Short mmCIF file of C-alpha atoms in Angstrom, two decimals:
data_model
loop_
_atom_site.label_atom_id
_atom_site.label_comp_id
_atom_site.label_asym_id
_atom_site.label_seq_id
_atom_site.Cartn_x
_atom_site.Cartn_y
_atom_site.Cartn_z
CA UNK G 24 113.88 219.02 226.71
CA UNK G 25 115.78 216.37 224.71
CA UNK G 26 118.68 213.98 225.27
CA UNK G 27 119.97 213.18 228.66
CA UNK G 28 118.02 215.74 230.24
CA UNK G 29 114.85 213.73 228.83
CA UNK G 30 116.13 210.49 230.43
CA UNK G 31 113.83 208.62 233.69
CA UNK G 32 114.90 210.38 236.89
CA UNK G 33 117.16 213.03 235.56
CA UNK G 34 117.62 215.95 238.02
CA UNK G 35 118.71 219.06 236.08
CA UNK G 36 120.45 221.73 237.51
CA UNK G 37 121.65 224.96 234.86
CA UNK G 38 123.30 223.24 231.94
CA UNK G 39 123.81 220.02 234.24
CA UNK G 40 122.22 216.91 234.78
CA UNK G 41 123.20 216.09 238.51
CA UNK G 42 122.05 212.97 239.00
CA UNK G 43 119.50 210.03 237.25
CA UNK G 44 118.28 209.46 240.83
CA UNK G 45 120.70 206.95 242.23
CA UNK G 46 124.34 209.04 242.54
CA UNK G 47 125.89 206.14 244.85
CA UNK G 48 125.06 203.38 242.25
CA UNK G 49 126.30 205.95 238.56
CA UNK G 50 129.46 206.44 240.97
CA UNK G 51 130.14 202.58 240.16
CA UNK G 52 129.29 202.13 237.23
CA UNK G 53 131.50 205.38 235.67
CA UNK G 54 134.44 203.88 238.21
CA UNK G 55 134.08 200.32 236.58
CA UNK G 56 133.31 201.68 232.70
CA UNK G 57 129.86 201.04 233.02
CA UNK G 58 128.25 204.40 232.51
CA UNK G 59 128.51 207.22 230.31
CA UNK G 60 128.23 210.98 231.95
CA UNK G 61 126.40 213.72 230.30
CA UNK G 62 129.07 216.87 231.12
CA UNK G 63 126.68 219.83 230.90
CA UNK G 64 129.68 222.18 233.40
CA UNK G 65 132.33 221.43 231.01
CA UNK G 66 132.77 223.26 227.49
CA UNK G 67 134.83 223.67 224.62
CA UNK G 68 137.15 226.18 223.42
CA UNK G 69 138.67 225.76 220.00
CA UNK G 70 142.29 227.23 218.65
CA UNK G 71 142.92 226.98 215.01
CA UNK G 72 145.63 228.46 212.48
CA UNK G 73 150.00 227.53 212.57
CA UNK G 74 150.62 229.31 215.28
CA UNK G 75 148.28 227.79 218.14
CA UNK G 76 151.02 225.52 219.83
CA UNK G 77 153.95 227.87 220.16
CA UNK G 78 151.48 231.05 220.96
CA UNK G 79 150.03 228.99 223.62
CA UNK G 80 153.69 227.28 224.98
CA UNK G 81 154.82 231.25 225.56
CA UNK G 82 151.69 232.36 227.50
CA UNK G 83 151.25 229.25 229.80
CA UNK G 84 152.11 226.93 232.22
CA UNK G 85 152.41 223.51 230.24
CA UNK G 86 154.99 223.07 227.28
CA UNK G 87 152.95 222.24 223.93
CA UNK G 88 154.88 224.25 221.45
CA UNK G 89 155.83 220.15 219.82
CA UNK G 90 152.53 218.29 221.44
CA UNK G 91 152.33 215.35 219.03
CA UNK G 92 148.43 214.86 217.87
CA UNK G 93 146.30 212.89 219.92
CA UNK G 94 148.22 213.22 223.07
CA UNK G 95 146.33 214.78 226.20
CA UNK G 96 147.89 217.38 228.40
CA UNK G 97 147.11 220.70 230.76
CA UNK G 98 147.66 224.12 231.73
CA UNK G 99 147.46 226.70 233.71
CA UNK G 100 147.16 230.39 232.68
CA UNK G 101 149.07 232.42 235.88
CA UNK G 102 149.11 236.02 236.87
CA UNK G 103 152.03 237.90 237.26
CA UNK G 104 152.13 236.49 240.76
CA UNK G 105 151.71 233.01 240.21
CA UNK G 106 148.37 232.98 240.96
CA UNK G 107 145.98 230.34 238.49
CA UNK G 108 143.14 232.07 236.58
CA UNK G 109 142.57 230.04 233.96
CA UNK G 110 143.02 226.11 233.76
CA UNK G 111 142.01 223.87 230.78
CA UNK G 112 142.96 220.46 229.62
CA UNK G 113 144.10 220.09 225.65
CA UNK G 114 144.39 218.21 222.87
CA UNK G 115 145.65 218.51 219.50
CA UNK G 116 144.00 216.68 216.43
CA UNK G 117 146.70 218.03 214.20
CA UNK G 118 144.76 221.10 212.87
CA UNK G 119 142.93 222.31 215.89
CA UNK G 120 143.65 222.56 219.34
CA UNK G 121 140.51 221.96 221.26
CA UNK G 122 140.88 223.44 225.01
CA UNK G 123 138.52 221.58 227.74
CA UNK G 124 137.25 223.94 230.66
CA UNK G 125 135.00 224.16 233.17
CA UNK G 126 132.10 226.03 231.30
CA UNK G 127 132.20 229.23 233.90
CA UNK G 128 135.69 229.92 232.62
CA UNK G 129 134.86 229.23 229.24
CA UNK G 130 133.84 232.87 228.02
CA UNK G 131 137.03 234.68 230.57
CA UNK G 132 139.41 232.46 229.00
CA UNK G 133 138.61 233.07 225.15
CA UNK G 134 138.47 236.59 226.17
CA UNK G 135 141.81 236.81 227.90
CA UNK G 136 143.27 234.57 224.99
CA UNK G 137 142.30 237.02 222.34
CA UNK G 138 143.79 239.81 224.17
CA UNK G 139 146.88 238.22 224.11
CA UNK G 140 147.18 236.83 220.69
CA UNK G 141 148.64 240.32 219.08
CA UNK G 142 150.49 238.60 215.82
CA UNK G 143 150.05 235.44 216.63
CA UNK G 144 148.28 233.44 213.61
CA UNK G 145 145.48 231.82 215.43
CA UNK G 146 141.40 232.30 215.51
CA UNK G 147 139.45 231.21 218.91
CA UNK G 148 135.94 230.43 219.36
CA UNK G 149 133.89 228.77 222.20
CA UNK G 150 132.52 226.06 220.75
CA UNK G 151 128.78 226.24 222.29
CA UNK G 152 127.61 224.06 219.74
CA UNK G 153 129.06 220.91 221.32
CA UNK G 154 129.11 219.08 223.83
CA UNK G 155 131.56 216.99 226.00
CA UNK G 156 131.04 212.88 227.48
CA UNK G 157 132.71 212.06 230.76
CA UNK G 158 133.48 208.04 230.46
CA UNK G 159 136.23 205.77 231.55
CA UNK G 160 137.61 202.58 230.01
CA UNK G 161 138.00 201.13 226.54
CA UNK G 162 134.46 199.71 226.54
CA UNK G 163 132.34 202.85 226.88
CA UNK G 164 135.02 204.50 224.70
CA UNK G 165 134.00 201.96 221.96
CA UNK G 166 130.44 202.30 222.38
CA UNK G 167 130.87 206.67 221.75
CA UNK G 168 132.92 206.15 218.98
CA UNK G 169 130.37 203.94 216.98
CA UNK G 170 127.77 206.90 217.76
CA UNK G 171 130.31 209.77 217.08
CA UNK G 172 133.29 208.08 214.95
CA UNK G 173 136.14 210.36 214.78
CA UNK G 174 135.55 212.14 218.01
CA UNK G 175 138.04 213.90 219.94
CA UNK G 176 138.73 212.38 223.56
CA UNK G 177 140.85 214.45 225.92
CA UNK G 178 142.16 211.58 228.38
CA UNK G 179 142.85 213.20 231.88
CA UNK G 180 147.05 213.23 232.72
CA UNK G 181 146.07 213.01 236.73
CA UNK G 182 146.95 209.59 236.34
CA UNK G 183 151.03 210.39 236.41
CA UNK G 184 153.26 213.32 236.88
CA UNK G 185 153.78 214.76 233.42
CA UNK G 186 156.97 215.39 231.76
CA UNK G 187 158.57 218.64 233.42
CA UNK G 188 156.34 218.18 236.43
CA UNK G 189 156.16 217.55 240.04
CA UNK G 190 154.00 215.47 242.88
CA UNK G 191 153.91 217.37 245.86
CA UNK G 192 152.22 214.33 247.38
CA UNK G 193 154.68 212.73 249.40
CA UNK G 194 153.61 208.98 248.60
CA UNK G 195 154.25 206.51 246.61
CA UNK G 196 150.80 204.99 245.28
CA UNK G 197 148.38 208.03 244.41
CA UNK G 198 144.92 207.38 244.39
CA UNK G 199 145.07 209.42 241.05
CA UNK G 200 146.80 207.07 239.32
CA UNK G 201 143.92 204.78 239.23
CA UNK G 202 141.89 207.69 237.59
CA UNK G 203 141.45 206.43 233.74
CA UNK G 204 139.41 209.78 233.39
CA UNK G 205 138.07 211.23 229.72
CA UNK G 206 135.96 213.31 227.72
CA UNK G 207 134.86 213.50 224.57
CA UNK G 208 133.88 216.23 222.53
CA UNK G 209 130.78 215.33 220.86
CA UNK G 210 127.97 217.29 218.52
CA UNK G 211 124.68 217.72 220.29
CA UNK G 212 123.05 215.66 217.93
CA UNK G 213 125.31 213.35 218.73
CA UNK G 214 124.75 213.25 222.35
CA UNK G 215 121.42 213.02 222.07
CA UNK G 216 121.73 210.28 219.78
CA UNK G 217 124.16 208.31 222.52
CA UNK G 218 121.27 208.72 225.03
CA UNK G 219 118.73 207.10 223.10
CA UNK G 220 121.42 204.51 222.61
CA UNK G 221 123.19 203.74 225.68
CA UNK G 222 124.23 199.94 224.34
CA UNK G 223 123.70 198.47 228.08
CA UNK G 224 125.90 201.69 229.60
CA UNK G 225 124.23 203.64 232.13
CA UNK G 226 124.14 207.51 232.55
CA UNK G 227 125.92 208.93 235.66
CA UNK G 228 125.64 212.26 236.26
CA UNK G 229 128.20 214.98 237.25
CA UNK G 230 127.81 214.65 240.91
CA UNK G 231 129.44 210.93 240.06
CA UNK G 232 131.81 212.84 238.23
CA UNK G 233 133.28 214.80 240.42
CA UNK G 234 133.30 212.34 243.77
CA UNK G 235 135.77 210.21 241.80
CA UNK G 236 137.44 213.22 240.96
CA UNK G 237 137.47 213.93 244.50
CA UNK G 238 138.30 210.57 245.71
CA UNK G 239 141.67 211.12 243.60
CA UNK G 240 142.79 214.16 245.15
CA UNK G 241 142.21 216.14 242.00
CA UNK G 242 141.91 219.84 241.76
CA UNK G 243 139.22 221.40 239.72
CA UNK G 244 139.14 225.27 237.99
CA UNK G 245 135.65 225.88 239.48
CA UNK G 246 136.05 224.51 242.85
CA UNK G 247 139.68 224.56 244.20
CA UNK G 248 140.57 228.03 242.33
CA UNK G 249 140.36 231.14 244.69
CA UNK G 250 142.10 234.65 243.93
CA UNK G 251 145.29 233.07 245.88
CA UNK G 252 145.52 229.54 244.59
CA UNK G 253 149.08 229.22 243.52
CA UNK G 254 149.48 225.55 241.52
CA UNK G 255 151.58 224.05 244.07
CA UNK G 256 149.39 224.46 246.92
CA UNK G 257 146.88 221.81 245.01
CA UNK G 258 149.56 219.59 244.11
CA UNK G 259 148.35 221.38 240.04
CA UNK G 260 152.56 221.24 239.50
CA UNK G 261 152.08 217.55 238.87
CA UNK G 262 149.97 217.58 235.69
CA UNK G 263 149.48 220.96 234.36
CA UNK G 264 153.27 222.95 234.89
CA UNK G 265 156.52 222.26 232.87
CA UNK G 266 159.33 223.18 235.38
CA UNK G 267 161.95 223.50 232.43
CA UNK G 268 160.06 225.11 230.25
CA UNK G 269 160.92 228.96 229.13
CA UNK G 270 159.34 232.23 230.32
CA UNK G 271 155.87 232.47 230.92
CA UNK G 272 153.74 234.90 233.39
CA UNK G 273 153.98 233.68 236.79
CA UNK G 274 157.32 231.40 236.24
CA UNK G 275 159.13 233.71 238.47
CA UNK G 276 156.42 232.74 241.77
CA UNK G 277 156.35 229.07 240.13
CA UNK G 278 160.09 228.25 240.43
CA UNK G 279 160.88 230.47 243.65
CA UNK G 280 157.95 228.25 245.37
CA UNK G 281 159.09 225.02 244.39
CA UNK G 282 162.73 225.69 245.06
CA UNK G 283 161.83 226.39 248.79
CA UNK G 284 159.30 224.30 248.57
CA UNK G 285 156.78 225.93 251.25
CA UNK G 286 153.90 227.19 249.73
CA UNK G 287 151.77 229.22 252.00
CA UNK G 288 148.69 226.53 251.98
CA UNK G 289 147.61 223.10 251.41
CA UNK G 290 145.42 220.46 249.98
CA UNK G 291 143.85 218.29 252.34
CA UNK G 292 140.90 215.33 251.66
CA UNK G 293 139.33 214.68 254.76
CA UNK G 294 137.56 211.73 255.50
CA UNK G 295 134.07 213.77 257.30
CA UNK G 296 132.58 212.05 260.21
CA UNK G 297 128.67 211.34 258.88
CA UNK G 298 126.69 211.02 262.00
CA UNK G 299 124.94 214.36 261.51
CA UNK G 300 124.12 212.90 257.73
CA UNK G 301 124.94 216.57 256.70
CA UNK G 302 127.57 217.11 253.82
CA UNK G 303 129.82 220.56 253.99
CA UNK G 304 129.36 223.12 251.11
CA UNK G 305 132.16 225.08 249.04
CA UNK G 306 133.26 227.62 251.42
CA UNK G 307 132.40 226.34 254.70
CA UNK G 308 135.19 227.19 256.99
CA UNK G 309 137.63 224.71 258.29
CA UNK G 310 139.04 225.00 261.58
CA UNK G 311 141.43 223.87 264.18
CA UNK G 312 138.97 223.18 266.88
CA UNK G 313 134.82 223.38 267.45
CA UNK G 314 135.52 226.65 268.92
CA UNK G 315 139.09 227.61 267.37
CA UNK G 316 140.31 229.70 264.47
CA UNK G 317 139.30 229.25 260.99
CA UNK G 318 142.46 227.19 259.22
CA UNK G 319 140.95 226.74 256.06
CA UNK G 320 137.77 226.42 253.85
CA UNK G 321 135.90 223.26 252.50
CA UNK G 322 136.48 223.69 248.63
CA UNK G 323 134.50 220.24 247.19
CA UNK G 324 132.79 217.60 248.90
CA UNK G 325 130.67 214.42 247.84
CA UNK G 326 129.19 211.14 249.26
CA UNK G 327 131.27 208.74 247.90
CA UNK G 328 130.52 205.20 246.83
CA UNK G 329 132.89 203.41 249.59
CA UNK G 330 134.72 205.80 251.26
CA UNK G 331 131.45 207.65 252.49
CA UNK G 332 131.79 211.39 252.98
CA UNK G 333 134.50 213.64 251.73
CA UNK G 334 135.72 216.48 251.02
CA UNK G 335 138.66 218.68 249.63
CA UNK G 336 139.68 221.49 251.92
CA UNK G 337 142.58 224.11 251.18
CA UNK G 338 143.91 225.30 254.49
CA UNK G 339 147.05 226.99 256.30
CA UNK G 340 150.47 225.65 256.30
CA UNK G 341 150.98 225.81 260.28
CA UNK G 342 148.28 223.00 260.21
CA UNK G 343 149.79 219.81 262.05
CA UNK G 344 149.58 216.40 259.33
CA UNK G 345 147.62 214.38 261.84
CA UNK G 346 144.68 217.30 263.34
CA UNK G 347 141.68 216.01 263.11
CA UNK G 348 139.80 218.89 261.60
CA UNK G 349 136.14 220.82 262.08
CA UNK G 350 134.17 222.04 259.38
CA UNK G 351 131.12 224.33 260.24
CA UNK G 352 128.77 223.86 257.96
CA UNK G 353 125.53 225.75 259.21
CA UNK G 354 125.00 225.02 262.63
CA UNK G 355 126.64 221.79 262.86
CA UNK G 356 129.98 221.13 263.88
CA UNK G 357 131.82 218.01 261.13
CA UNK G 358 134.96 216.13 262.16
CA UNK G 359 137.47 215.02 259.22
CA UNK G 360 140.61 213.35 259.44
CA UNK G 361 142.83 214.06 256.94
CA UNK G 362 144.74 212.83 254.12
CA UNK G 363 147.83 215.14 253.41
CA UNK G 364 147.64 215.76 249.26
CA UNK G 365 150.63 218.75 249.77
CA UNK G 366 152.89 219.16 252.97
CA UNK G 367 153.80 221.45 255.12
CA UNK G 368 157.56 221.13 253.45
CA UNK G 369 156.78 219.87 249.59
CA UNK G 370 159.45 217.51 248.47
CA UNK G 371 160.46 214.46 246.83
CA UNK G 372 158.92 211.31 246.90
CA UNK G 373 161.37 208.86 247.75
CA UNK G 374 161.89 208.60 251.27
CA UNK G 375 157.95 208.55 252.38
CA UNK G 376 155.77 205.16 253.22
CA UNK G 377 153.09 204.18 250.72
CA UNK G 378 149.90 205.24 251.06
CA UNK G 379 147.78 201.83 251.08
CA UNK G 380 143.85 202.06 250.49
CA UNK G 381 143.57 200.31 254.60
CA UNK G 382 144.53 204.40 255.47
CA UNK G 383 141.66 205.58 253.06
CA UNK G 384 138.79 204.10 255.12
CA UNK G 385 136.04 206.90 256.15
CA UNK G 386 136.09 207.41 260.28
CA UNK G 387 134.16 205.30 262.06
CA UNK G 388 130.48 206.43 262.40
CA UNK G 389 128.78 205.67 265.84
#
């Protein structure tokens, strides 16, 4: 075992290293552009030949068909319903278009992608043979470059709504816009290379990753995604869905939603009550009460650096703003209070109070 993987206290899990023993202390570091993570669940996907923007612009969410090189973007790939299956983030160099996915989607996508390509003059290939750097901040940015100069970095749009989209957030000051979130796309030489020199960074590993990821309300392919998720139900209308774009599959769900602007379920972080010192898994249920109906199901959680535990639930519309919710996870019972990522009535943010990091303090543990 080489690279990362090799490093003092690595915990490997798969493809993954989870941790270099001390997840609390890489959470800092990657938040302050002090660490460098090693993303073993991510992969690549590659798109070359002249038709790879417009083909993709007509069979997605996100308009690329004029994406200017360099510039970092998302989409969705919908079923007829509306429904996500696919998600990925992109960037162009100018003669490739290299997709970034969550490496479980990785093989369904290319497959689905060359089903659809028909005429279309463009060749796709998962790109096995590399490897992708989770970092934020100029400084660590610097430090890959001088190990893998010309690398492609795919810098994460969460930070803003996108051009054509939509924040079903109803706030002002979204904890995703402090989310300076990207990855590179690296040889595995060359991540091997940049763990044998770190330059002073440290390695973080992708449970860091993804409690920042949490921490900023952002939805994930491989965690948030069920065989209902509709985009606006995870606020996904903000970074990865043009709204004046022209016809793709699922527009016809995506528009009708939005106009109304009720989708059937919700986003929630909850702030988990950690008395117990136990920490809900994916698809613990979410409910109402101890003893009442199940509302909803846990879809991420993490210990976070400051905010202590968390978690990303998707539950039912009818759910009032300020329940305190229960998650059973095993035999124990978990309070969470909740911060609302998509309302019960999605609409514009003007007329709503700013959310101010005082209201993002964990509950009070006894």
């Amino acid at each position: 075992m080489a690279g990362f993987a090799a490093l003092p206290g690595a915990v490997v899990d798969g493809d993954a290293v989870t941790h270099f023993g001390e997840p609390l202390r890489e959470q800092r570091a990657l938040e302050q552009g002090q660490a460098i993570a090693p993303l073993g669940d991510r992969a690549v996907v590659s798109l070359t030949g002249p038709d790879r923007l417009t083909w993709l612009d007509s069979i997605t969410s996100q308009s690329v068909a004029h994406l200017p090189a360099g510039v970092s973007s998302e989409l969705l790939v919908l079923d007829p319903q509306g429904r996500v299956e696919h998600a990925a983030g992109i960037v162009d160099d100018g003669e490739t278009a290299w997709l970034l996915v969550d490496r479980d989607d990785a093989g369904p996508l290319s497959a689905w992608l060359l089903r659809m390509r028909f005429r279309a003059q463009v060749d796709i290939a998962v790109r096995d043979e590399l490897r992708v750097i989770g970092f934020m901040g100029d400084a660590a940015g610097e430090h890959l470059s001088s190990i893998a100069p010309g690398a492609v970095v795919w810098q994460d749009p969460w930070r803003a709504v996108a051009a054509g989209g939509w924040q079903y957030a109803q706030i002002t000051e979204h904890p995703g816009a402090e989310r300076d979130w990207r990855e590179a796309i690296v040889t595995a030489a060359q991540s091997d290379e940049l763990a044998t020199h770190l330059g002073g960074f440290r390695p973080a590993g992708v449970l860091a990753a993804d409690a920042l990821r949490i921490a900023a309300w952002r939805p994930r392919w491989a965690r948030e995604r069920d065989e209902r998720l509709i985009p606006h139900e995870v606020d996904w209308i903000r970074s990865a869905v043009h709204l004046n774009k022209g016809c793709y599959r699922g527009q016809e769900t995506v528009a009708k939603v939005h106009n109304l602007g009720h989708p059937p379920r919700r986003l929630v972080m909850l702030h988990l009550d950690g008395s117990d010192s136990v920490l809900p898994s994916p698809g613990d249920e979410v409910r109402s009460d101890a003893e009442g109906d199940e509302v909803g199901r846990i879809t991420s959680s993490a210990m976070h650096h400051e905010l202590g535990p968390i978690a990303l639930a998707v539950v039912a519309r009818r759910v009032p703003a300020d329940a305190v919710l229960h998650v059973r996870s095993g035999e124990t019972d978990i309070t969470g209070a909740q911060e609302v990522v998509v309302p019960a009535d999605a609409g514009s943010v003007a007329d709503v109070p700013r959310l101010t990091r005082l209201s993002r303090r964990p509950l009070k543990q006894d």
